[in-house]
mmCIF file of C-alpha atoms and ligand atoms in Angstrom:
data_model
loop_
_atom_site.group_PDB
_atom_site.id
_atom_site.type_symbol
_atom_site.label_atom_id
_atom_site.label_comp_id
_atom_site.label_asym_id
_atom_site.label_seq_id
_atom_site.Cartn_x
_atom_site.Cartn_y
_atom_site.Cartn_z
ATOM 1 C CA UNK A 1 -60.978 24.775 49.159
ATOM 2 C CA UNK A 2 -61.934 24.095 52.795
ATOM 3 C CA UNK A 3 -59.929 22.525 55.178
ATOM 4 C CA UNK A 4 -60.685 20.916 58.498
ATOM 5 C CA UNK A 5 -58.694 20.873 61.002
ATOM 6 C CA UNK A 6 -58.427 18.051 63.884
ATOM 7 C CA UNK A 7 -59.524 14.815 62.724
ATOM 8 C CA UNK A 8 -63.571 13.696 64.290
ATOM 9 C CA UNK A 9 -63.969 10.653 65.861
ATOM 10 C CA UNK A 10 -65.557 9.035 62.674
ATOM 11 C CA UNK A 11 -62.476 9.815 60.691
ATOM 12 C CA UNK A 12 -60.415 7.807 63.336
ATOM 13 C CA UNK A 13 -63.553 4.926 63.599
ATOM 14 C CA UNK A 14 -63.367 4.227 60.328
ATOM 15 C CA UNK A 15 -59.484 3.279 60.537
ATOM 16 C CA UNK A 16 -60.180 1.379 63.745
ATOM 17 C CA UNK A 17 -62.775 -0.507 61.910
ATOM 18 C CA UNK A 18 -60.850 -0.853 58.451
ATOM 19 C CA UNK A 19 -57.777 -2.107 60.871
ATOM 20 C CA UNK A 20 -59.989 -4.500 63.199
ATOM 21 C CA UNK A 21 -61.200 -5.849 60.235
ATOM 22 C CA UNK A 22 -58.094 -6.668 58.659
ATOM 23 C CA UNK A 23 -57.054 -8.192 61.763
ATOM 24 C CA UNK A 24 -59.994 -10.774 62.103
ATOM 25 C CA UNK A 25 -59.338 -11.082 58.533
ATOM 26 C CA UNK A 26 -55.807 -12.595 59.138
ATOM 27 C CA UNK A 27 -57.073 -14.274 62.610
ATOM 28 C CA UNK A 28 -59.038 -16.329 60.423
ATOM 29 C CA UNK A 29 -56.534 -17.866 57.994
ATOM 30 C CA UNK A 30 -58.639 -15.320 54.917
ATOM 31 C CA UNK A 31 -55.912 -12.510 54.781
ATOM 32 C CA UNK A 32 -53.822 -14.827 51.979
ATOM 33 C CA UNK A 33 -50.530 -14.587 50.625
ATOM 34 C CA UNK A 34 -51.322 -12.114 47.777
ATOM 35 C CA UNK A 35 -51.809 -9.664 50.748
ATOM 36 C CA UNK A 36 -48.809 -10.463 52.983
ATOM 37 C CA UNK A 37 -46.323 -10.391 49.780
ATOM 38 C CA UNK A 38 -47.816 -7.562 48.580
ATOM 39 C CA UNK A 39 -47.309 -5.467 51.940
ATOM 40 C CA UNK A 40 -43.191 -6.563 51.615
ATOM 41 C CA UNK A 41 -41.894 -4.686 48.360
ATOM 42 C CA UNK A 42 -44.440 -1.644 49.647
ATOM 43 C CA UNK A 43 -43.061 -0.465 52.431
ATOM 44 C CA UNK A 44 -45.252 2.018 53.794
ATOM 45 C CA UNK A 45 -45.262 -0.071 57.061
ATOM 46 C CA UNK A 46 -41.803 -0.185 57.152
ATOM 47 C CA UNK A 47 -41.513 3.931 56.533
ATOM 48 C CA UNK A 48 -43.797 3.597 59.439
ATOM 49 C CA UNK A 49 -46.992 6.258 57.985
ATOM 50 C CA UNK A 50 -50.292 6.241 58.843
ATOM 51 C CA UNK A 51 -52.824 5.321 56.528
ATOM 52 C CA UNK A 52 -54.557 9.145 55.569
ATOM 53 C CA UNK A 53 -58.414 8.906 56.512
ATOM 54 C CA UNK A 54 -60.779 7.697 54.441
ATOM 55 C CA UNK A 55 -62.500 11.024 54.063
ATOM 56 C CA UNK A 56 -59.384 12.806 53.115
ATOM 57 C CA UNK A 57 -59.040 10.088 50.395
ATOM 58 C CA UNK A 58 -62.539 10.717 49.065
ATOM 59 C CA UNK A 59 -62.532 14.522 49.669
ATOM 60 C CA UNK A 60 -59.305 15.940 48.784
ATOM 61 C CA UNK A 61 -59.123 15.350 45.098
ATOM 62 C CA UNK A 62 -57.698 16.129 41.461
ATOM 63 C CA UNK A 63 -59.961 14.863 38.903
ATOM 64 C CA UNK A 64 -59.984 18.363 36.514
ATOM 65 C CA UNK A 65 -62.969 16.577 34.306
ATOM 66 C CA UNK A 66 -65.314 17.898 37.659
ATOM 67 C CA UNK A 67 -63.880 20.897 38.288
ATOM 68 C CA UNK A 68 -60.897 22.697 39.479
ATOM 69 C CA UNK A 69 -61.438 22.883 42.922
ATOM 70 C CA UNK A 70 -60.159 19.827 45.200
ATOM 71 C CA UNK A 71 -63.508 19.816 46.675
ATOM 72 C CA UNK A 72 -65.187 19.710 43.152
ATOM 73 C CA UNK A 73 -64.929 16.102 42.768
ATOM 74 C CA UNK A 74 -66.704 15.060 45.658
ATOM 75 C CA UNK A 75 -69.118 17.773 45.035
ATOM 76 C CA UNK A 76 -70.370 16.605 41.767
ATOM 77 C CA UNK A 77 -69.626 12.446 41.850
ATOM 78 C CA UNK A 78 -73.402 12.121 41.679
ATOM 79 C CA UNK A 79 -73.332 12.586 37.549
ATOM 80 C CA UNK A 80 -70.849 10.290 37.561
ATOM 81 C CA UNK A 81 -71.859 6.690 36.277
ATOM 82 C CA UNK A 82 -69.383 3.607 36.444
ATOM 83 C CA UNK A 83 -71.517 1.121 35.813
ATOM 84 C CA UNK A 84 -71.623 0.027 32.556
ATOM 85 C CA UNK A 85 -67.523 0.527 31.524
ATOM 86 C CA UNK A 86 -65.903 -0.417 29.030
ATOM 87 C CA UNK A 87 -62.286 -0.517 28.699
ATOM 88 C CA UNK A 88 -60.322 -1.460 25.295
ATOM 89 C CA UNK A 89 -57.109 -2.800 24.756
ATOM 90 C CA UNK A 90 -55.078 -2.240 21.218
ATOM 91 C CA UNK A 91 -51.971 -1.182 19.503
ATOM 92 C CA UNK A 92 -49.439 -3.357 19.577
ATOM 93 C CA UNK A 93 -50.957 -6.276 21.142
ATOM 94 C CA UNK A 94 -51.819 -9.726 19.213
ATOM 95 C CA UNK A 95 -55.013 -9.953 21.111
ATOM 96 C CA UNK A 96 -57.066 -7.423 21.342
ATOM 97 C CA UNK A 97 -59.654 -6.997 24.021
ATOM 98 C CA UNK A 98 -62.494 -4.795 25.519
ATOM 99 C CA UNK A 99 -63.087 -5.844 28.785
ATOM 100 C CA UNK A 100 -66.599 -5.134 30.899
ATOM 101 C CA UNK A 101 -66.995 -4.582 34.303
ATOM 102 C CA UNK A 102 -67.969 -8.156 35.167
ATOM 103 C CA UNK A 103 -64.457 -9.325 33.476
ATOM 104 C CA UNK A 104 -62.318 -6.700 35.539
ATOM 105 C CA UNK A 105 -64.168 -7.409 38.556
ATOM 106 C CA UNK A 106 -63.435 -11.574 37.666
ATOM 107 C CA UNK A 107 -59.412 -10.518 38.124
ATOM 108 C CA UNK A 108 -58.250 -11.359 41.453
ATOM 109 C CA UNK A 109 -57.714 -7.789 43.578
ATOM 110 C CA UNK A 110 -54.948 -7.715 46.459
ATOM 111 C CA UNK A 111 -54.476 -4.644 48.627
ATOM 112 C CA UNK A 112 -51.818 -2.304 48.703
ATOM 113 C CA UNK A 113 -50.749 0.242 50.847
ATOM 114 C CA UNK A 114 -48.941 2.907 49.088
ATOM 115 C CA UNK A 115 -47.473 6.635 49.451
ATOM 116 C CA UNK A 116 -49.181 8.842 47.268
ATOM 117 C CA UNK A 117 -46.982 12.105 46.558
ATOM 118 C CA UNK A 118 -48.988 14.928 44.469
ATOM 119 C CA UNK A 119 -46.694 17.064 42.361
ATOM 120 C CA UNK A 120 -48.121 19.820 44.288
ATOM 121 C CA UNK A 121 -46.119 18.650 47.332
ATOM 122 C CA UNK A 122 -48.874 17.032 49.504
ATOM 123 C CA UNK A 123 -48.936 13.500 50.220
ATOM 124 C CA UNK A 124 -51.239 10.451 51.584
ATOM 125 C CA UNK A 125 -50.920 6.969 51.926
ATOM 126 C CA UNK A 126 -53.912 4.688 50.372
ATOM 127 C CA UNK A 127 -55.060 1.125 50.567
ATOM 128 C CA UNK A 128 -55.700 0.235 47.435
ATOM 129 C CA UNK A 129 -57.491 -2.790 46.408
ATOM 130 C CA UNK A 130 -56.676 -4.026 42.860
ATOM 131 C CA UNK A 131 -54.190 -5.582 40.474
ATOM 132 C CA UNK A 132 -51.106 -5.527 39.002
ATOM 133 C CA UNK A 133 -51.014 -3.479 35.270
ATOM 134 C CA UNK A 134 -49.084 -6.447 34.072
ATOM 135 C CA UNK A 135 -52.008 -8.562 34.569
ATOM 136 C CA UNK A 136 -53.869 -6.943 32.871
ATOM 137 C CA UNK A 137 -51.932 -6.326 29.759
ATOM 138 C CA UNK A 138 -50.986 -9.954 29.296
ATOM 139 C CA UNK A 139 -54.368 -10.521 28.770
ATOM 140 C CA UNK A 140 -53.841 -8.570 25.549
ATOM 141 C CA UNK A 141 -50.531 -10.614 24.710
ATOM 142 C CA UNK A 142 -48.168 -7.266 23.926
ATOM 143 C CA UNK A 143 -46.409 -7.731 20.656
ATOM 144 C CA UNK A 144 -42.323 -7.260 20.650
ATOM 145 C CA UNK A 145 -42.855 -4.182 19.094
ATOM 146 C CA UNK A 146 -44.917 -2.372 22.330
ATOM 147 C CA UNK A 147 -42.439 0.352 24.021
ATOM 148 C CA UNK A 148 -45.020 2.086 25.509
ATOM 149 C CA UNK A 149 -48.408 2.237 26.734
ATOM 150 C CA UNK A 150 -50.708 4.728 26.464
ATOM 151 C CA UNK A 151 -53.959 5.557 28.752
ATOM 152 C CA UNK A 152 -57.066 6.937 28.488
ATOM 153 C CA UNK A 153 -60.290 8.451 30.677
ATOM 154 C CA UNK A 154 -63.371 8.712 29.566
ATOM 155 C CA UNK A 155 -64.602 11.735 27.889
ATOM 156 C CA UNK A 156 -67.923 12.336 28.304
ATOM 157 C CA UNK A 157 -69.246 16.507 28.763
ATOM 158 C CA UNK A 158 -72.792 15.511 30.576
ATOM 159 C CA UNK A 159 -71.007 13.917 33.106
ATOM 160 C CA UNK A 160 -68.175 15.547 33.997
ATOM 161 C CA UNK A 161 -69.161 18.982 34.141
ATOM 162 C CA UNK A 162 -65.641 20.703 33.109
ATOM 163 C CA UNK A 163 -65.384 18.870 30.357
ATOM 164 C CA UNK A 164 -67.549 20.794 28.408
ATOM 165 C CA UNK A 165 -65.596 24.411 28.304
ATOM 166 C CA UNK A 166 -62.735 23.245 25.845
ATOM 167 C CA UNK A 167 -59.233 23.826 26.434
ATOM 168 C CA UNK A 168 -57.887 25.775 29.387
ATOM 169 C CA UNK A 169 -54.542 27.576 28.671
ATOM 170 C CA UNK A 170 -53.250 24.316 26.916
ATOM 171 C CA UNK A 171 -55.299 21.899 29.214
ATOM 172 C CA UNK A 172 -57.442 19.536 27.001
ATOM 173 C CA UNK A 173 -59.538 16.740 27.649
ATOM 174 C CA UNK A 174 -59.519 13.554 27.363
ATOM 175 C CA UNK A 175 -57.155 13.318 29.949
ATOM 176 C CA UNK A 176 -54.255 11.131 28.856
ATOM 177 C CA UNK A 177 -51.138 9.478 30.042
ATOM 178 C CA UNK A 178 -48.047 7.124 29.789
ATOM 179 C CA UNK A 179 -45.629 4.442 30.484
ATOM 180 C CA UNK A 180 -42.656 3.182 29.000
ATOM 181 C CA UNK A 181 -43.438 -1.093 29.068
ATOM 182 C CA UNK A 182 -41.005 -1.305 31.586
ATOM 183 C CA UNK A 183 -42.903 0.431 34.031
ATOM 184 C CA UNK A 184 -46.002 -0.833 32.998
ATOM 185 C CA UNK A 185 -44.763 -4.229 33.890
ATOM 186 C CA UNK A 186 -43.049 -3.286 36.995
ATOM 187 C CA UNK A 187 -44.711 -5.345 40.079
ATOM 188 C CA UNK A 188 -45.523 -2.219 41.876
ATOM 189 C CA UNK A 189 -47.876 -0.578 38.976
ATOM 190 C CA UNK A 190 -50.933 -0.761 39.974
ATOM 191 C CA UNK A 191 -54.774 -0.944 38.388
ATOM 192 C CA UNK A 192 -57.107 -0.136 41.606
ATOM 193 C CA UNK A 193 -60.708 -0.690 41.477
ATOM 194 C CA UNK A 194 -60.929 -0.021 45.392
ATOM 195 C CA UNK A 195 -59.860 1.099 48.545
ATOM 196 C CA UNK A 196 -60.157 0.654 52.404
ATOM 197 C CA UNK A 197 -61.601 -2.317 51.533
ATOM 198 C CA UNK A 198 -64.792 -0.903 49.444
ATOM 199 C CA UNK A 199 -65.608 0.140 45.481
ATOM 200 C CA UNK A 200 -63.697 3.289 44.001
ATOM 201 C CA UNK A 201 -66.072 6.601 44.253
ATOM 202 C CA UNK A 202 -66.062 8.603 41.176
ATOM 203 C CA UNK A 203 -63.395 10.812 42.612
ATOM 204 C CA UNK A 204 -60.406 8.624 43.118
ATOM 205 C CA UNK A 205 -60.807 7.201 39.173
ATOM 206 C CA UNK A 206 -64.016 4.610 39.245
ATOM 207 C CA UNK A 207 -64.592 1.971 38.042
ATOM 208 C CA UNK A 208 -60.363 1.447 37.012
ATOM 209 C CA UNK A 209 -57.777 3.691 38.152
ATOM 210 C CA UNK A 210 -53.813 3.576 37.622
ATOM 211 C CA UNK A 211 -51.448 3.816 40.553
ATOM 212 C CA UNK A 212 -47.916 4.282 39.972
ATOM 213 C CA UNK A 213 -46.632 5.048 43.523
ATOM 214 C CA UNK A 214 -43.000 6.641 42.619
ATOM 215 C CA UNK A 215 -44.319 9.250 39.973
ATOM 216 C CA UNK A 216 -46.249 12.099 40.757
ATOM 217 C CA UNK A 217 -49.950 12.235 41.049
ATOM 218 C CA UNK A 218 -50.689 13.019 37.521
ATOM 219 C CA UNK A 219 -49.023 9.752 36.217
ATOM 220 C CA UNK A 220 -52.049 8.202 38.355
ATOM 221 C CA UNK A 221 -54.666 8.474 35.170
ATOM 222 C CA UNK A 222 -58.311 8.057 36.622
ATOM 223 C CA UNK A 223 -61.175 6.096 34.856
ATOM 224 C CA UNK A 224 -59.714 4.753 32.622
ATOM 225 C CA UNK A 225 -61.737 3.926 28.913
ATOM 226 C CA UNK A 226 -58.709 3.179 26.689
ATOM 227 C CA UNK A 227 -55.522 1.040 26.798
ATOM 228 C CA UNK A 228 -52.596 1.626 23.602
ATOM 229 C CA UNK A 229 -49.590 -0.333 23.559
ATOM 230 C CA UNK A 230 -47.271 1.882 20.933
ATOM 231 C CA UNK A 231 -43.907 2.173 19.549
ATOM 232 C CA UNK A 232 -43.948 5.743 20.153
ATOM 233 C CA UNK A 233 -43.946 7.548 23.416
ATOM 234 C CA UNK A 234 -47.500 8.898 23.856
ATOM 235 C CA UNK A 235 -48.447 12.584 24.890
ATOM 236 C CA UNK A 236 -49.481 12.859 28.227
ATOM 237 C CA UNK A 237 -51.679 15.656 28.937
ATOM 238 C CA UNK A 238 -49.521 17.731 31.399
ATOM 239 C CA UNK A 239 -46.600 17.767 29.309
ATOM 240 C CA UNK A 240 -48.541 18.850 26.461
ATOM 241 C CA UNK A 241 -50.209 21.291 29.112
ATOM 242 C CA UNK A 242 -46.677 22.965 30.638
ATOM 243 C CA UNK A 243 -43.814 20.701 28.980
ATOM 244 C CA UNK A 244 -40.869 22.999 31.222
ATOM 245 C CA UNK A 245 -43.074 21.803 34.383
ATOM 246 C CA UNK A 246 -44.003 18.018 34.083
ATOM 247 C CA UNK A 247 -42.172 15.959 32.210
ATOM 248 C CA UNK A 248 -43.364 12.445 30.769
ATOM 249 C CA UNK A 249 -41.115 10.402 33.491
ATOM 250 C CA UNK A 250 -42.454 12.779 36.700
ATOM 251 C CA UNK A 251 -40.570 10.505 39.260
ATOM 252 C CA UNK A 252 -40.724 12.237 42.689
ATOM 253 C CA UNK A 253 -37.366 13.520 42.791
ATOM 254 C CA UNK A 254 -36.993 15.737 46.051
ATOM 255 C CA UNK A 255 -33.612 17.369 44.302
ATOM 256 C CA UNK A 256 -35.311 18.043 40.885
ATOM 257 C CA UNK A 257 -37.074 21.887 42.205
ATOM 258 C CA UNK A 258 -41.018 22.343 40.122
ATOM 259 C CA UNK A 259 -40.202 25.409 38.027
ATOM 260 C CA UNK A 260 -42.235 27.211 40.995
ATOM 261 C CA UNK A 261 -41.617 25.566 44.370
ATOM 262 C CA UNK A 262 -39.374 22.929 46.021
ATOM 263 C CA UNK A 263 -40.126 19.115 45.693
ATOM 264 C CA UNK A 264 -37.750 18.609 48.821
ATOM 265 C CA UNK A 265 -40.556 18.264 51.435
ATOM 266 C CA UNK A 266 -44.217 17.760 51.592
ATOM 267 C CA UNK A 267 -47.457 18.244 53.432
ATOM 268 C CA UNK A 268 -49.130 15.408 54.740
ATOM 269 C CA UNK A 269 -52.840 15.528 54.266
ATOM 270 C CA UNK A 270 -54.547 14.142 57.387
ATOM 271 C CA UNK A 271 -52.563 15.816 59.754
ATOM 272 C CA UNK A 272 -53.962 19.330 60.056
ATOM 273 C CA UNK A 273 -53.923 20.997 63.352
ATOM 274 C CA UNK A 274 -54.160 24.406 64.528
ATOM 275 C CA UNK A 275 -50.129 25.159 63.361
ATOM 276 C CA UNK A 276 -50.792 23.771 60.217
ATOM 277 C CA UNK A 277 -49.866 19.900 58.789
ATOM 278 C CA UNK A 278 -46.892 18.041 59.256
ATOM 279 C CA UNK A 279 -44.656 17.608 56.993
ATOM 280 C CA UNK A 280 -42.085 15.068 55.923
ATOM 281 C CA UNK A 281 -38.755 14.767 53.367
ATOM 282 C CA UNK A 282 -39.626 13.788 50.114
ATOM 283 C CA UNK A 283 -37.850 10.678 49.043
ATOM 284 C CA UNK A 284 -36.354 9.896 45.773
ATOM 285 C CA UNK A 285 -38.835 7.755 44.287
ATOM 286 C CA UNK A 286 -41.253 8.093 46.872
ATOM 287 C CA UNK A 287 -39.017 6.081 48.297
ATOM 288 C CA UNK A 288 -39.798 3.134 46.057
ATOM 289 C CA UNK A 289 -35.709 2.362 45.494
ATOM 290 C CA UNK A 290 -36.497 -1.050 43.599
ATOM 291 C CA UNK A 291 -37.471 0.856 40.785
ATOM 292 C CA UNK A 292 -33.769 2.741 40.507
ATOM 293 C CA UNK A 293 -32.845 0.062 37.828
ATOM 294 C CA UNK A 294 -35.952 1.324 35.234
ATOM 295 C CA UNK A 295 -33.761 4.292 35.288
ATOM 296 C CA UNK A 296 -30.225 3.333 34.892
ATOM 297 C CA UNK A 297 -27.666 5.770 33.354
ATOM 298 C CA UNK A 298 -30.896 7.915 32.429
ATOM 299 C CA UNK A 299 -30.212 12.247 33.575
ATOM 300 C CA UNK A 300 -32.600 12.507 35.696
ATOM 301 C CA UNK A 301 -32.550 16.590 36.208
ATOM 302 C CA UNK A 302 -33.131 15.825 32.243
ATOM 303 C CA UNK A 303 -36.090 13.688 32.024
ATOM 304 C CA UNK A 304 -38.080 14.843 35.018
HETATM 305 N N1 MTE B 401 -58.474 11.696 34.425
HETATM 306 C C1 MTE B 401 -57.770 12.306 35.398
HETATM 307 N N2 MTE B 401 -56.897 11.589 36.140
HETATM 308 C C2 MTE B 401 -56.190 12.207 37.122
HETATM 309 C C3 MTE B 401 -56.332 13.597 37.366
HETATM 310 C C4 MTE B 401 -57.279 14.322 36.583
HETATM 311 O O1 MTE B 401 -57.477 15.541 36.742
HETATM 312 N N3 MTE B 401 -57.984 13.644 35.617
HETATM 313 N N4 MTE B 401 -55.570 14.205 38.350
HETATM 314 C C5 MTE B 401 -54.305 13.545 38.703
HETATM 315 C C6 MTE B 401 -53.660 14.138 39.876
HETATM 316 S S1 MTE B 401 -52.912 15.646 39.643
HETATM 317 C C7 MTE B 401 -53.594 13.503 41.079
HETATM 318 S S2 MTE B 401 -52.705 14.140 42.381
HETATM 319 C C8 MTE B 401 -54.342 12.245 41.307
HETATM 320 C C9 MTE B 401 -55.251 12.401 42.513
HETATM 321 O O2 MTE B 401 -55.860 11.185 42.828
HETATM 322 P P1 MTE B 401 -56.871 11.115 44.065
HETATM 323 O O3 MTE B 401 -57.833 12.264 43.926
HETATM 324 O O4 MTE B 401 -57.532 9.788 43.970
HETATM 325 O O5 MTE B 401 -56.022 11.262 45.302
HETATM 326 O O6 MTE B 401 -55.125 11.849 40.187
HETATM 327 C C10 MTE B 401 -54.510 12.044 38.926
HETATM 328 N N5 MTE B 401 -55.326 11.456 37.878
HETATM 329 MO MO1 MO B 402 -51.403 15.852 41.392
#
């Protein structure tokens, strides 16, 4: 993986323009409610980070179904079709649904701007344009009986090209994750179809992406085909993968050490210079406190 260092002048232009925009936006009465309300339980402003650049966002990824490379993504997006997508929803629901791209897209998206902390101890912060989870699963009506929900991408070997060689040392495809209901329902879980202000690209999870901005990275399951509400709680492919390394919960947890390196800082991706990146404290959370209740009386050094 190759790394710039310095940011160009487009990198910054973009963020002038994304910002400029956002102000005429508001100067003109358009920049509604759902944006301003959504910007209060976030925080980002308030933990006062800069929004990573776009081409960070698009270029520095983990999607394993292209490749293993961060650059691999990017790199072979082209294969990559969004458009037609499906996505089902079933289990425990009373109505069942599959939903089209013309329904998602009929949802009302907001923005959010959220800290994105990789278990790998990088971070970015991402404007993501989308809607709550909870919207969408009420559109399934959940039965009383759904404890968890289950997710999963697309599997399809012609185009994602590392999809084809099997299992890698307990890595399997489809990717798949989980929530318990209670964070699936949390205000702050997030379905993004976009971000600064444009369509998801292949590589950040198109056309339907989760964002769950206190876990890990993994949690965030990209292109999404399948929705399960279960009693059970559902495997999730790095547990299955390393179960002593990633756990199903994975909230960032700067006190709870990977097996292999600390959790208590991290790299900010965006900042590269000649010394290297800066770096700030990880925060329990990601610094999300509001969700400390999901989590009452629960060990966390236990369920990582
Ligand atoms: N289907 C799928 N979803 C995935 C991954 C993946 O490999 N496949 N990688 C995860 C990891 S480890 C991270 S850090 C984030 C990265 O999201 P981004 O590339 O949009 O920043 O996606 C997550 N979602
Ligand atoms: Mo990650």
């Amino acid at each position: 993986m190759k790394f710039q260092t310095g940011l160009k002048e487009k990198d910054v232009t973009s963020e002038e323009i994304f910002k400029d925009r956002r102000n005429i936006l508001k100067g003109l009465g358009f920049v509604g409610a759902s944006l301003l309300l959504s910007q209060v339980p976030v925080k980002a402003e308030s933990l006062s980070d800069e929004l990573t650049p776009e081409n960070k966002i698009t270029g520095y990824n983990n999607f394993y179904e292209f490749g293993w490379d961060k650059s691999d993504p990017a790199r072979y997006q082209n294969r990559f079709k969004s458009d037609p997508w499906q996505v089902v929803i079933d289990g425990e629901v009373n109505a069942p649904i599959t939903l089209d791209l013309d329904d998602l897209n009929k949802i009302a998206q907001e923005e959010r701007i959220y800290r994105f902390r990789c278990v790998e101890a990088w971070s970015m912060v991402i404007p993501w344009l989308g809607f709550p989870l909870s919207a969408l699963l009420k559109l399934a009506d959940p039965t009383s009986e759904a404890r968890y929900v289950a997710f999963e991408t697309l599997y399809d070997p012609a185009q994602f090209p590392n999809q084809g060689g099997g299992s890698f040392g307990g890595f399997s495809f489809p990717y798949v994750e989980g929530l318990t209901i209670e964070e699936a329902m949390h205000p702050l879980t997030f379905m993004s179809m976009g971000l600064y202000g444009k369509k998801l690209l292949p590589q950040n999870g198109a056309p339907l992406r989760l964002v769950v901005p206190w876990k890990y990275g993994f949690k965030s399951i990209k292109s999404i085909v399948k929705i399960t509400l279960t009693k059970h709680q559902p495997r999730t492919t790095w547990n299955m993968s390393a179960p002593h390394e990633y756990g199903f919960y994975a909230n960032v947890n700067p006190n709870v050490s990977h097996p292999r390196w600390s959790q208590a800082s991290e790299r900010i991706i965006g900042t590269e210079g000649l010394f290297g990146a800066k770096r700030r404290n990880t925060e329990l959370f990601n610094g999300y406190s509001e969700v400390a209740s999901l989590y009452t009386g629960m060990d966390l050094k236990k369920n990582y």
